[in-house]
mmCIF file of C-alpha atoms and ligand atoms in Angstrom:
data_model
loop_
_atom_site.group_PDB
_atom_site.id
_atom_site.type_symbol
_atom_site.label_atom_id
_atom_site.label_comp_id
_atom_site.label_asym_id
_atom_site.label_seq_id
_atom_site.Cartn_x
_atom_site.Cartn_y
_atom_site.Cartn_z
ATOM 1 C CA MET T 974 77.440 -128.021 -18.293
ATOM 2 C CA LYS T 975 78.410 -127.661 -14.864
ATOM 3 C CA VAL T 976 76.007 -126.331 -12.666
ATOM 4 C CA PHE T 977 76.458 -125.812 -8.865
ATOM 5 C CA HIS T 978 74.230 -125.309 -5.659
ATOM 6 C CA ALA T 979 74.154 -125.525 -2.375
ATOM 7 C CA PRO T 980 71.212 -127.072 -0.240
ATOM 8 C CA LYS T 981 71.719 -124.542 2.488
ATOM 9 C CA SER T 982 70.284 -121.657 -0.182
ATOM 10 C CA VAL T 983 66.784 -122.840 1.232
ATOM 11 C CA LEU T 984 66.862 -122.348 4.909
ATOM 12 C CA HIS T 985 66.061 -118.640 4.578
ATOM 13 C CA ALA T 986 62.556 -118.767 3.788
ATOM 14 C CA PRO T 987 60.618 -115.807 4.203
ATOM 15 C CA GLU T 988 56.599 -115.509 4.594
ATOM 16 C CA SER T 989 55.593 -112.314 3.862
ATOM 17 C CA TYR T 990 56.533 -108.936 2.335
ATOM 18 C CA PHE T 991 55.014 -105.237 1.814
ATOM 19 C CA ARG T 992 54.407 -104.821 -1.628
ATOM 20 C CA ARG T 993 52.341 -101.780 -3.433
ATOM 21 C CA GLY T 994 50.376 -101.085 -0.292
ATOM 22 C CA ARG T 995 49.649 -104.307 1.504
ATOM 23 C CA PHE T 996 51.641 -107.601 3.322
ATOM 24 C CA ILE T 997 51.618 -110.566 0.957
ATOM 25 C CA PRO T 998 52.806 -114.273 0.275
ATOM 26 C CA HIS T 999 56.972 -113.402 0.063
ATOM 27 C CA PHE T 1000 57.474 -114.782 -4.068
ATOM 28 C CA GLU T 1001 60.968 -115.555 -2.988
ATOM 29 C CA GLN T 1002 60.335 -118.918 -1.280
ATOM 30 C CA PRO T 1003 62.743 -121.540 -1.025
ATOM 31 C CA GLN T 1004 60.734 -123.438 -3.108
ATOM 32 C CA ARG T 1005 62.313 -122.105 -6.560
ATOM 33 C CA TYR T 1006 65.395 -124.038 -5.054
ATOM 34 C CA ASP T 1007 63.747 -127.026 -6.046
ATOM 35 C CA VAL T 1008 62.083 -126.136 -8.576
ATOM 36 C CA MET T 1009 65.415 -125.131 -10.488
ATOM 37 C CA LEU T 1010 67.224 -128.488 -9.138
ATOM 38 C CA GLN T 1011 65.314 -130.380 -11.113
ATOM 39 C CA ALA T 1012 65.025 -128.403 -14.434
ATOM 40 C CA VAL T 1013 68.801 -129.180 -14.257
ATOM 41 C CA LYS T 1014 68.854 -132.682 -13.051
ATOM 42 C CA GLU T 1015 66.085 -133.331 -16.243
ATOM 43 C CA GLY T 1016 68.504 -131.274 -18.256
ATOM 44 C CA GLY T 1017 70.822 -133.917 -18.018
ATOM 45 C CA HIS T 1018 73.344 -131.314 -16.290
ATOM 46 C CA ASP T 1019 76.492 -132.144 -14.468
ATOM 47 C CA VAL T 1020 75.031 -131.015 -10.773
ATOM 48 C CA GLN T 1021 77.332 -130.439 -7.884
ATOM 49 C CA GLU T 1022 77.256 -129.025 -4.430
ATOM 50 C CA ALA T 1023 79.175 -126.030 -4.355
ATOM 51 C CA ALA T 1024 82.256 -125.644 -2.577
ATOM 52 C CA GLU T 1025 82.695 -123.429 0.697
ATOM 53 C CA HIS T 1026 84.674 -120.031 -0.356
ATOM 54 C CA GLY T 1027 84.795 -118.041 2.506
ATOM 55 C CA LEU T 1028 84.089 -114.420 3.295
ATOM 56 C CA GLU T 1029 86.939 -113.017 0.904
ATOM 57 C CA PRO T 1030 84.924 -113.337 -2.203
ATOM 58 C CA LEU T 1031 82.026 -111.261 -0.728
ATOM 59 C CA THR T 1032 84.486 -108.360 0.242
ATOM 60 C CA LEU T 1033 85.111 -107.706 -3.150
ATOM 61 C CA VAL T 1034 82.138 -106.222 -4.248
ATOM 62 C CA HIS T 1035 81.050 -105.232 -0.719
ATOM 63 C CA SER T 1036 81.741 -103.245 2.791
ATOM 64 C CA GLU T 1037 83.083 -104.586 5.777
ATOM 65 C CA ARG T 1038 80.460 -103.302 7.785
ATOM 66 C CA TYR T 1039 77.387 -104.447 6.000
ATOM 67 C CA ILE T 1040 79.087 -107.853 5.736
ATOM 68 C CA HIS T 1041 79.442 -107.508 9.429
ATOM 69 C CA PHE T 1042 75.286 -106.920 10.024
ATOM 70 C CA LEU T 1043 74.346 -109.789 7.933
ATOM 71 C CA ALA T 1044 75.998 -111.491 10.179
ATOM 72 C CA GLU T 1045 75.447 -110.113 12.894
ATOM 73 C CA ALA T 1046 71.813 -108.667 12.292
ATOM 74 C CA TRP T 1047 69.826 -112.088 13.945
ATOM 75 C CA LYS T 1048 72.074 -112.460 17.376
ATOM 76 C CA ARG T 1049 71.253 -108.664 17.910
ATOM 77 C CA ARG T 1050 67.792 -108.662 17.706
ATOM 78 C CA ALA T 1051 66.207 -108.097 20.988
ATOM 79 C CA GLU T 1052 67.638 -104.876 20.625
ATOM 80 C CA ILE T 1053 65.092 -104.574 18.331
ATOM 81 C CA GLU T 1054 62.064 -105.816 20.182
ATOM 82 C CA PRO T 1055 62.729 -109.307 22.476
ATOM 83 C CA GLY T 1056 61.017 -112.016 21.058
ATOM 84 C CA VAL T 1057 61.216 -110.145 17.388
ATOM 85 C CA ASP T 1058 60.620 -113.724 14.595
ATOM 86 C CA TYR T 1059 62.418 -111.619 11.929
ATOM 87 C CA VAL T 1060 64.995 -108.135 11.664
ATOM 88 C CA LEU T 1061 62.989 -105.537 9.832
ATOM 89 C CA PRO T 1062 63.726 -102.575 8.951
ATOM 90 C CA SER T 1063 60.741 -99.385 10.603
ATOM 91 C CA HIS T 1064 62.753 -96.901 9.517
ATOM 92 C CA PHE T 1065 64.820 -96.007 6.448
ATOM 93 C CA SER T 1066 68.509 -93.656 5.719
ATOM 94 C CA ARG T 1067 67.745 -90.775 2.974
ATOM 95 C CA PRO T 1068 70.660 -89.538 1.109
ATOM 96 C CA GLU T 1069 71.095 -87.084 2.685
ATOM 97 C CA MET T 1070 71.506 -88.855 6.177
ATOM 98 C CA SER T 1071 74.998 -90.449 6.408
ATOM 99 C CA HIS T 1072 75.654 -91.285 9.924
ATOM 100 C CA TYR T 1073 76.369 -94.905 10.686
ATOM 101 C CA PRO T 1074 74.094 -95.549 13.594
ATOM 102 C CA GLU T 1075 75.301 -98.268 16.621
ATOM 103 C CA GLY T 1076 71.516 -99.377 17.124
ATOM 104 C CA LEU T 1077 71.217 -102.526 15.670
ATOM 105 C CA ILE T 1078 67.554 -100.587 14.591
ATOM 106 C CA GLY T 1079 69.256 -97.753 12.416
ATOM 107 C CA ARG T 1080 71.313 -100.264 10.961
ATOM 108 C CA VAL T 1081 68.693 -102.507 9.320
ATOM 109 C CA GLY T 1082 67.251 -99.057 7.417
ATOM 110 C CA PHE T 1083 70.670 -97.640 6.784
ATOM 111 C CA HIS T 1084 71.350 -100.896 4.896
ATOM 112 C CA MET T 1085 68.010 -102.140 3.609
ATOM 113 C CA ALA T 1086 65.953 -100.692 1.112
ATOM 114 C CA ASP T 1087 62.525 -102.320 1.579
ATOM 115 C CA LEU T 1088 60.559 -104.711 4.155
ATOM 116 C CA SER T 1089 61.197 -107.350 1.471
ATOM 117 C CA THR T 1090 64.215 -108.837 2.468
ATOM 118 C CA PRO T 1091 63.907 -110.039 6.848
ATOM 119 C CA ILE T 1092 66.504 -111.327 8.354
ATOM 120 C CA HIS T 1093 65.799 -114.555 10.713
ATOM 121 C CA GLU T 1094 68.082 -117.088 12.102
ATOM 122 C CA HIS T 1095 68.858 -118.972 8.866
ATOM 123 C CA THR T 1096 69.373 -116.359 6.504
ATOM 124 C CA TYR T 1097 73.436 -115.571 6.886
ATOM 125 C CA PRO T 1098 73.931 -118.890 5.887
ATOM 126 C CA ALA T 1099 71.848 -119.492 2.756
ATOM 127 C CA VAL T 1100 72.785 -115.748 1.761
ATOM 128 C CA LEU T 1101 76.057 -117.582 1.884
ATOM 129 C CA ALA T 1102 75.450 -120.883 -0.006
ATOM 130 C CA SER T 1103 73.911 -118.468 -2.064
ATOM 131 C CA ALA T 1104 77.365 -116.767 -2.753
ATOM 132 C CA ASN T 1105 78.989 -119.336 -2.924
ATOM 133 C CA ALA T 1106 77.240 -121.245 -6.098
ATOM 134 C CA ALA T 1107 78.350 -117.990 -7.972
ATOM 135 C CA VAL T 1108 81.987 -118.410 -6.640
ATOM 136 C CA SER T 1109 81.766 -122.290 -7.643
ATOM 137 C CA ALA T 1110 80.337 -121.387 -10.994
ATOM 138 C CA ALA T 1111 82.973 -118.844 -12.018
ATOM 139 C CA GLN T 1112 85.908 -120.323 -11.450
ATOM 140 C CA ALA T 1113 84.119 -123.598 -13.181
ATOM 141 C CA ALA T 1114 83.381 -121.308 -16.065
ATOM 142 C CA ILE T 1115 87.050 -120.311 -16.215
ATOM 143 C CA HIS T 1116 88.029 -123.444 -16.410
ATOM 144 C CA HIS T 1117 85.871 -125.207 -18.665
ATOM 145 C CA GLY T 1118 84.586 -122.383 -20.781
ATOM 146 C CA TYR T 1119 81.343 -121.926 -18.834
ATOM 147 C CA ALA T 1120 78.921 -122.584 -16.104
ATOM 148 C CA TYR T 1121 75.678 -122.305 -13.847
ATOM 149 C CA GLY T 1122 75.378 -121.203 -10.130
ATOM 150 C CA LEU T 1123 72.055 -121.769 -9.431
ATOM 151 C CA CYS T 1124 72.009 -119.014 -6.548
ATOM 152 C CA ARG T 1125 69.319 -118.396 -4.088
ATOM 153 C CA PRO T 1126 68.562 -115.627 -2.692
ATOM 154 C CA PRO T 1127 69.535 -113.666 -5.376
ATOM 155 C CA GLY T 1128 71.682 -110.933 -5.423
ATOM 156 C CA HIS T 1129 71.538 -108.148 -7.986
ATOM 157 C CA HIS T 1130 69.502 -105.446 -6.081
ATOM 158 C CA ALA T 1131 72.418 -105.884 -3.074
ATOM 159 C CA SER T 1132 75.070 -103.048 -3.126
ATOM 160 C CA THR T 1133 77.981 -102.528 -1.713
ATOM 161 C CA GLU T 1134 76.544 -102.020 1.702
ATOM 162 C CA SER T 1135 72.729 -102.513 0.954
ATOM 163 C CA GLY T 1136 70.085 -104.825 0.367
ATOM 164 C CA GLY T 1137 66.567 -105.144 -0.785
ATOM 165 C CA GLY T 1138 64.658 -106.678 -3.510
ATOM 166 C CA PHE T 1139 65.029 -110.140 -1.746
ATOM 167 C CA CYS T 1140 68.840 -110.095 -1.916
ATOM 168 C CA PHE T 1141 71.473 -109.605 0.570
ATOM 169 C CA VAL T 1142 74.778 -110.199 -1.560
ATOM 170 C CA ASN T 1143 75.393 -109.084 -4.952
ATOM 171 C CA ASN T 1144 75.890 -112.728 -6.490
ATOM 172 C CA THR T 1145 76.378 -111.995 -9.659
ATOM 173 C CA ALA T 1146 79.092 -108.993 -8.994
ATOM 174 C CA VAL T 1147 80.315 -111.283 -6.928
ATOM 175 C CA ALA T 1148 80.987 -113.930 -9.731
ATOM 176 C CA ALA T 1149 81.999 -110.864 -11.874
ATOM 177 C CA ALA T 1150 84.973 -110.226 -9.360
ATOM 178 C CA GLN T 1151 86.036 -113.641 -9.309
ATOM 179 C CA LEU T 1152 86.312 -114.052 -13.191
ATOM 180 C CA GLN T 1153 88.172 -110.497 -13.307
ATOM 181 C CA LYS T 1154 90.710 -110.853 -10.596
ATOM 182 C CA ALA T 1155 91.846 -114.171 -11.646
ATOM 183 C CA LEU T 1156 91.972 -113.708 -15.322
ATOM 184 C CA GLY T 1157 93.041 -109.775 -15.076
ATOM 185 C CA CYS T 1158 90.613 -108.823 -18.395
ATOM 186 C CA LYS T 1159 87.413 -107.289 -18.417
ATOM 187 C CA VAL T 1160 84.308 -108.569 -17.588
ATOM 188 C CA GLY T 1161 80.705 -107.946 -18.683
ATOM 189 C CA VAL T 1162 77.862 -108.461 -16.833
ATOM 190 C CA ILE T 1163 74.413 -109.000 -18.829
ATOM 191 C CA ASP T 1164 71.699 -108.806 -16.630
ATOM 192 C CA ILE T 1165 68.520 -109.880 -18.327
ATOM 193 C CA ASP T 1166 66.318 -109.876 -15.317
ATOM 194 C CA VAL T 1167 63.084 -107.949 -15.535
ATOM 195 C CA HIS T 1168 64.126 -105.943 -12.660
ATOM 196 C CA HIS T 1169 67.211 -103.404 -13.455
ATOM 197 C CA GLY T 1170 69.985 -104.634 -11.719
ATOM 198 C CA ASN T 1171 71.047 -101.500 -9.211
ATOM 199 C CA GLY T 1172 73.159 -103.293 -6.660
ATOM 200 C CA THR T 1173 75.123 -104.920 -10.187
ATOM 201 C CA GLN T 1174 75.414 -100.916 -11.173
ATOM 202 C CA ASN T 1175 76.088 -99.259 -7.850
ATOM 203 C CA ILE T 1176 78.997 -102.264 -7.132
ATOM 204 C CA PHE T 1177 80.996 -101.264 -10.537
ATOM 205 C CA TYR T 1178 79.962 -97.435 -11.707
ATOM 206 C CA HIS T 1179 83.075 -95.852 -11.530
ATOM 207 C CA ARG T 1180 84.980 -99.039 -12.788
ATOM 208 C CA ASP T 1181 85.760 -100.020 -15.994
ATOM 209 C CA ASP T 1182 87.215 -103.433 -15.747
ATOM 210 C CA VAL T 1183 83.455 -104.869 -15.497
ATOM 211 C CA VAL T 1184 81.394 -102.805 -17.437
ATOM 212 C CA THR T 1185 77.316 -103.664 -16.826
ATOM 213 C CA ALA T 1186 74.399 -104.331 -18.934
ATOM 214 C CA SER T 1187 70.618 -103.998 -17.765
ATOM 215 C CA ILE T 1188 67.938 -105.058 -19.795
ATOM 216 C CA HIS T 1189 64.795 -104.388 -17.591
ATOM 217 C CA ALA T 1190 60.991 -103.215 -17.514
ATOM 218 C CA ASP T 1191 61.232 -99.652 -17.701
ATOM 219 C CA PRO T 1192 61.656 -98.418 -13.335
ATOM 220 C CA SER T 1193 59.563 -95.767 -13.956
ATOM 221 C CA THR T 1194 56.487 -97.403 -12.324
ATOM 222 C CA PHE T 1195 58.277 -100.385 -11.717
ATOM 223 C CA MET T 1196 61.216 -101.634 -8.399
ATOM 224 C CA PRO T 1197 63.655 -100.593 -8.473
ATOM 225 C CA TYR T 1198 61.867 -97.185 -9.497
ATOM 226 C CA TYR T 1199 65.460 -95.034 -8.309
ATOM 227 C CA ALA T 1200 67.805 -96.430 -11.273
ATOM 228 C CA GLY T 1201 68.015 -98.265 -14.521
ATOM 229 C CA TYR T 1202 66.990 -95.268 -16.647
ATOM 230 C CA ALA T 1203 69.159 -94.676 -20.098
ATOM 231 C CA ASP T 1204 70.649 -91.809 -18.874
ATOM 232 C CA GLU T 1205 72.883 -93.924 -16.055
ATOM 233 C CA THR T 1206 76.011 -94.360 -18.125
ATOM 234 C CA GLY T 1207 78.663 -94.789 -15.617
ATOM 235 C CA ALA T 1208 81.104 -91.740 -13.520
ATOM 236 C CA GLY T 1209 85.091 -91.446 -13.085
ATOM 237 C CA ALA T 1210 86.789 -94.406 -15.211
ATOM 238 C CA GLY T 1211 83.514 -96.007 -15.629
ATOM 239 C CA GLN T 1212 82.032 -93.201 -17.773
ATOM 240 C CA GLY T 1213 80.402 -94.972 -20.714
ATOM 241 C CA CYS T 1214 80.742 -98.436 -19.283
ATOM 242 C CA ASN T 1215 76.712 -99.039 -18.224
ATOM 243 C CA LEU T 1216 74.033 -99.215 -20.049
ATOM 244 C CA ASN T 1217 70.684 -99.761 -19.101
ATOM 245 C CA LEU T 1218 68.033 -101.137 -21.703
ATOM 246 C CA PRO T 1219 64.734 -100.185 -20.270
ATOM 247 C CA LEU T 1220 62.055 -101.956 -22.104
ATOM 248 C CA PRO T 1221 58.186 -100.891 -22.039
ATOM 249 C CA HIS T 1222 55.892 -103.190 -19.773
ATOM 250 C CA GLY T 1223 54.322 -105.854 -21.900
ATOM 251 C CA SER T 1224 57.093 -106.554 -23.963
ATOM 252 C CA GLY T 1225 58.040 -109.889 -25.503
ATOM 253 C CA ASP T 1226 60.527 -111.680 -27.322
ATOM 254 C CA GLU T 1227 61.984 -109.541 -29.742
ATOM 255 C CA PRO T 1228 62.690 -106.771 -28.373
ATOM 256 C CA TYR T 1229 64.055 -107.913 -25.377
ATOM 257 C CA LEU T 1230 66.287 -110.859 -27.669
ATOM 258 C CA ARG T 1231 66.990 -107.004 -29.802
ATOM 259 C CA ALA T 1232 68.389 -106.032 -26.603
ATOM 260 C CA ILE T 1233 70.827 -108.897 -25.494
ATOM 261 C CA ASP T 1234 71.990 -107.756 -28.821
ATOM 262 C CA ASP T 1235 72.507 -104.874 -27.596
ATOM 263 C CA ALA T 1236 74.357 -105.563 -24.543
ATOM 264 C CA LEU T 1237 76.740 -107.883 -26.795
ATOM 265 C CA GLU T 1238 77.363 -105.536 -28.803
ATOM 266 C CA PHE T 1239 78.326 -102.658 -26.206
ATOM 267 C CA CYS T 1240 80.018 -105.269 -24.075
ATOM 268 C CA ALA T 1241 82.045 -106.368 -26.839
ATOM 269 C CA ALA T 1242 82.848 -102.715 -28.055
ATOM 270 C CA ARG T 1243 84.279 -101.909 -24.754
ATOM 271 C CA GLY T 1244 86.739 -105.214 -24.843
ATOM 272 C CA VAL T 1245 85.257 -107.294 -22.700
ATOM 273 C CA GLU T 1246 86.908 -111.150 -22.477
ATOM 274 C CA ALA T 1247 84.824 -113.060 -19.788
ATOM 275 C CA LEU T 1248 81.114 -112.556 -19.020
ATOM 276 C CA VAL T 1249 78.590 -113.179 -16.015
ATOM 277 C CA VAL T 1250 74.981 -113.199 -17.159
ATOM 278 C CA ALA T 1251 72.838 -112.450 -14.350
ATOM 279 C CA MET T 1252 69.761 -114.705 -15.300
ATOM 280 C CA GLY T 1253 66.723 -113.869 -13.909
ATOM 281 C CA LEU T 1254 63.849 -115.653 -15.731
ATOM 282 C CA ASP T 1255 61.213 -113.212 -14.328
ATOM 283 C CA ALA T 1256 60.294 -111.268 -17.775
ATOM 284 C CA SER T 1257 58.506 -114.947 -18.544
ATOM 285 C CA GLU T 1258 55.113 -113.738 -19.763
ATOM 286 C CA HIS T 1259 54.001 -116.832 -17.016
ATOM 287 C CA ASP T 1260 55.768 -114.824 -13.960
ATOM 288 C CA PRO T 1261 54.134 -113.622 -11.560
ATOM 289 C CA ASN T 1262 55.502 -110.483 -11.734
ATOM 290 C CA GLY T 1263 54.202 -109.873 -14.968
ATOM 291 C CA ALA T 1264 56.173 -106.994 -16.343
ATOM 292 C CA LEU T 1265 57.590 -108.329 -19.447
ATOM 293 C CA ALA T 1266 56.067 -111.382 -21.505
ATOM 294 C CA VAL T 1267 58.494 -113.130 -22.901
ATOM 295 C CA THR T 1268 57.951 -116.512 -24.066
ATOM 296 C CA THR T 1269 59.940 -120.060 -23.226
ATOM 297 C CA GLU T 1270 61.020 -120.307 -26.746
ATOM 298 C CA GLY T 1271 62.530 -116.390 -26.564
ATOM 299 C CA PHE T 1272 64.875 -117.901 -23.626
ATOM 300 C CA ARG T 1273 65.956 -120.672 -25.807
ATOM 301 C CA SER T 1274 67.198 -117.848 -28.183
ATOM 302 C CA ALA T 1275 68.409 -115.911 -25.418
ATOM 303 C CA GLY T 1276 70.737 -118.460 -24.524
ATOM 304 C CA GLU T 1277 71.769 -118.891 -27.956
ATOM 305 C CA LYS T 1278 72.549 -115.754 -28.056
ATOM 306 C CA LEU T 1279 74.537 -115.343 -25.205
ATOM 307 C CA ALA T 1280 76.685 -118.480 -26.322
ATOM 308 C CA ALA T 1281 77.778 -116.726 -29.474
ATOM 309 C CA THR T 1282 80.950 -115.072 -27.748
ATOM 310 C CA THR T 1283 83.690 -117.670 -26.643
ATOM 311 C CA TRP T 1284 84.130 -115.930 -23.260
ATOM 312 C CA PRO T 1285 84.269 -117.418 -20.215
ATOM 313 C CA THR T 1286 80.609 -117.299 -18.978
ATOM 314 C CA ALA T 1287 79.487 -117.603 -15.725
ATOM 315 C CA LEU T 1288 75.296 -117.676 -15.690
ATOM 316 C CA ILE T 1289 74.474 -116.646 -12.200
ATOM 317 C CA GLN T 1290 70.900 -117.184 -11.273
ATOM 318 C CA GLU T 1291 68.691 -114.058 -10.049
ATOM 319 C CA GLY T 1292 64.729 -113.899 -10.245
ATOM 320 C CA GLY T 1293 62.530 -116.245 -11.837
ATOM 321 C CA TYR T 1294 59.393 -116.848 -9.928
ATOM 322 C CA LEU T 1295 56.901 -119.908 -9.200
ATOM 323 C CA SER T 1296 54.807 -120.590 -11.973
ATOM 324 C CA GLU T 1297 54.281 -123.589 -14.034
ATOM 325 C CA HIS T 1298 56.770 -122.524 -16.563
ATOM 326 C CA LEU T 1299 59.911 -121.441 -14.688
ATOM 327 C CA GLY T 1300 61.928 -124.889 -15.084
ATOM 328 C CA ASP T 1301 61.263 -124.999 -18.289
ATOM 329 C CA ASN T 1302 62.199 -121.970 -18.935
ATOM 330 C CA LEU T 1303 65.831 -122.229 -17.051
ATOM 331 C CA LYS T 1304 65.809 -125.722 -18.885
ATOM 332 C CA ALA T 1305 65.404 -123.646 -22.117
ATOM 333 C CA ILE T 1306 68.018 -121.015 -21.628
ATOM 334 C CA LEU T 1307 70.746 -123.642 -19.976
ATOM 335 C CA ALA T 1308 70.013 -126.431 -23.031
ATOM 336 C CA SER T 1309 70.424 -123.833 -26.173
ATOM 337 C CA PHE T 1310 73.379 -121.901 -24.509
ATOM 338 C CA GLU T 1311 75.419 -125.743 -24.343
ATOM 339 C CA GLN T 1312 73.745 -126.577 -27.730
ATOM 340 C CA THR T 1313 75.883 -123.345 -28.842
ATOM 341 C CA ARG T 1314 78.672 -123.782 -27.507
ATOM 342 C CA THR T 1315 79.329 -127.407 -28.527
ATOM 343 C CA GLY T 1316 77.911 -126.995 -31.898
HETATM 344 ZN ZN1 ZN Y 1475 63.595 -110.050 -11.095
#
């Protein structure tokens, strides 16, 4: 399978973040990229560096002022405090507070959902590199049927004008918008990350040309907490085009795979003709998130199921954190996807 990656992805190197009441070492480490790159090389895939695609693909899913904020934040850091190591919020806007402040410190809290997305000198180039891998994978999916984008940092928690949950630019949404624009058909997004793809849901919530489905651990006690519930079904033109399948914590292969069947059926019933898989691997039983218990065999079966259509399909890396099994899980899902497609 064609695999696209971007070496600048490793430039974003967050040290710690605030989780459940304390600062802990950051899960989203550059080493993830090394582990996953090694896995695709061992898997015998056609591994290529992504081309530069510029900002245009981002503008299809993010607001101009959010992209501008990401580009400017580090340069303006002295506004927060001279000598700060990271640009991080200290206050957050609430839904009832909608003014867009001039100062950087206010803007960080306007655009960021939590303290997991510190911006430093090399964050922006890394984020663009990750998006380039998504665009290259989408383009290759159009021409070759399927492809994988090794995107890091991840993207599916990034909304039209906000980041959070380790995410800055929504690579999955960028890929979906590319497929939609190029093919002019309905595109499905199936998100199999352990966390609800709240950013992707937000971006396409009012649209019927991109149908979104997310399988994830029940958000009532788990990130992203405020979205990911079964009663969120889309709005306006997008009414009926969003499906959330929250699973009880601790769920293993069987309910996970059944939910993938349901998501595929949902997409097919809505006339989808191209697919993006938000391919988080943090539903693994070995992932430090620890909310679901999917095995390597489970990921192998997931790859088979997701390959069972003839739709052009871009597989976009989302979460999946360092454990001894991350590389094996990636190898399993990509190999079974490709074996199914090539018969
Ligand atoms: Zn995740």
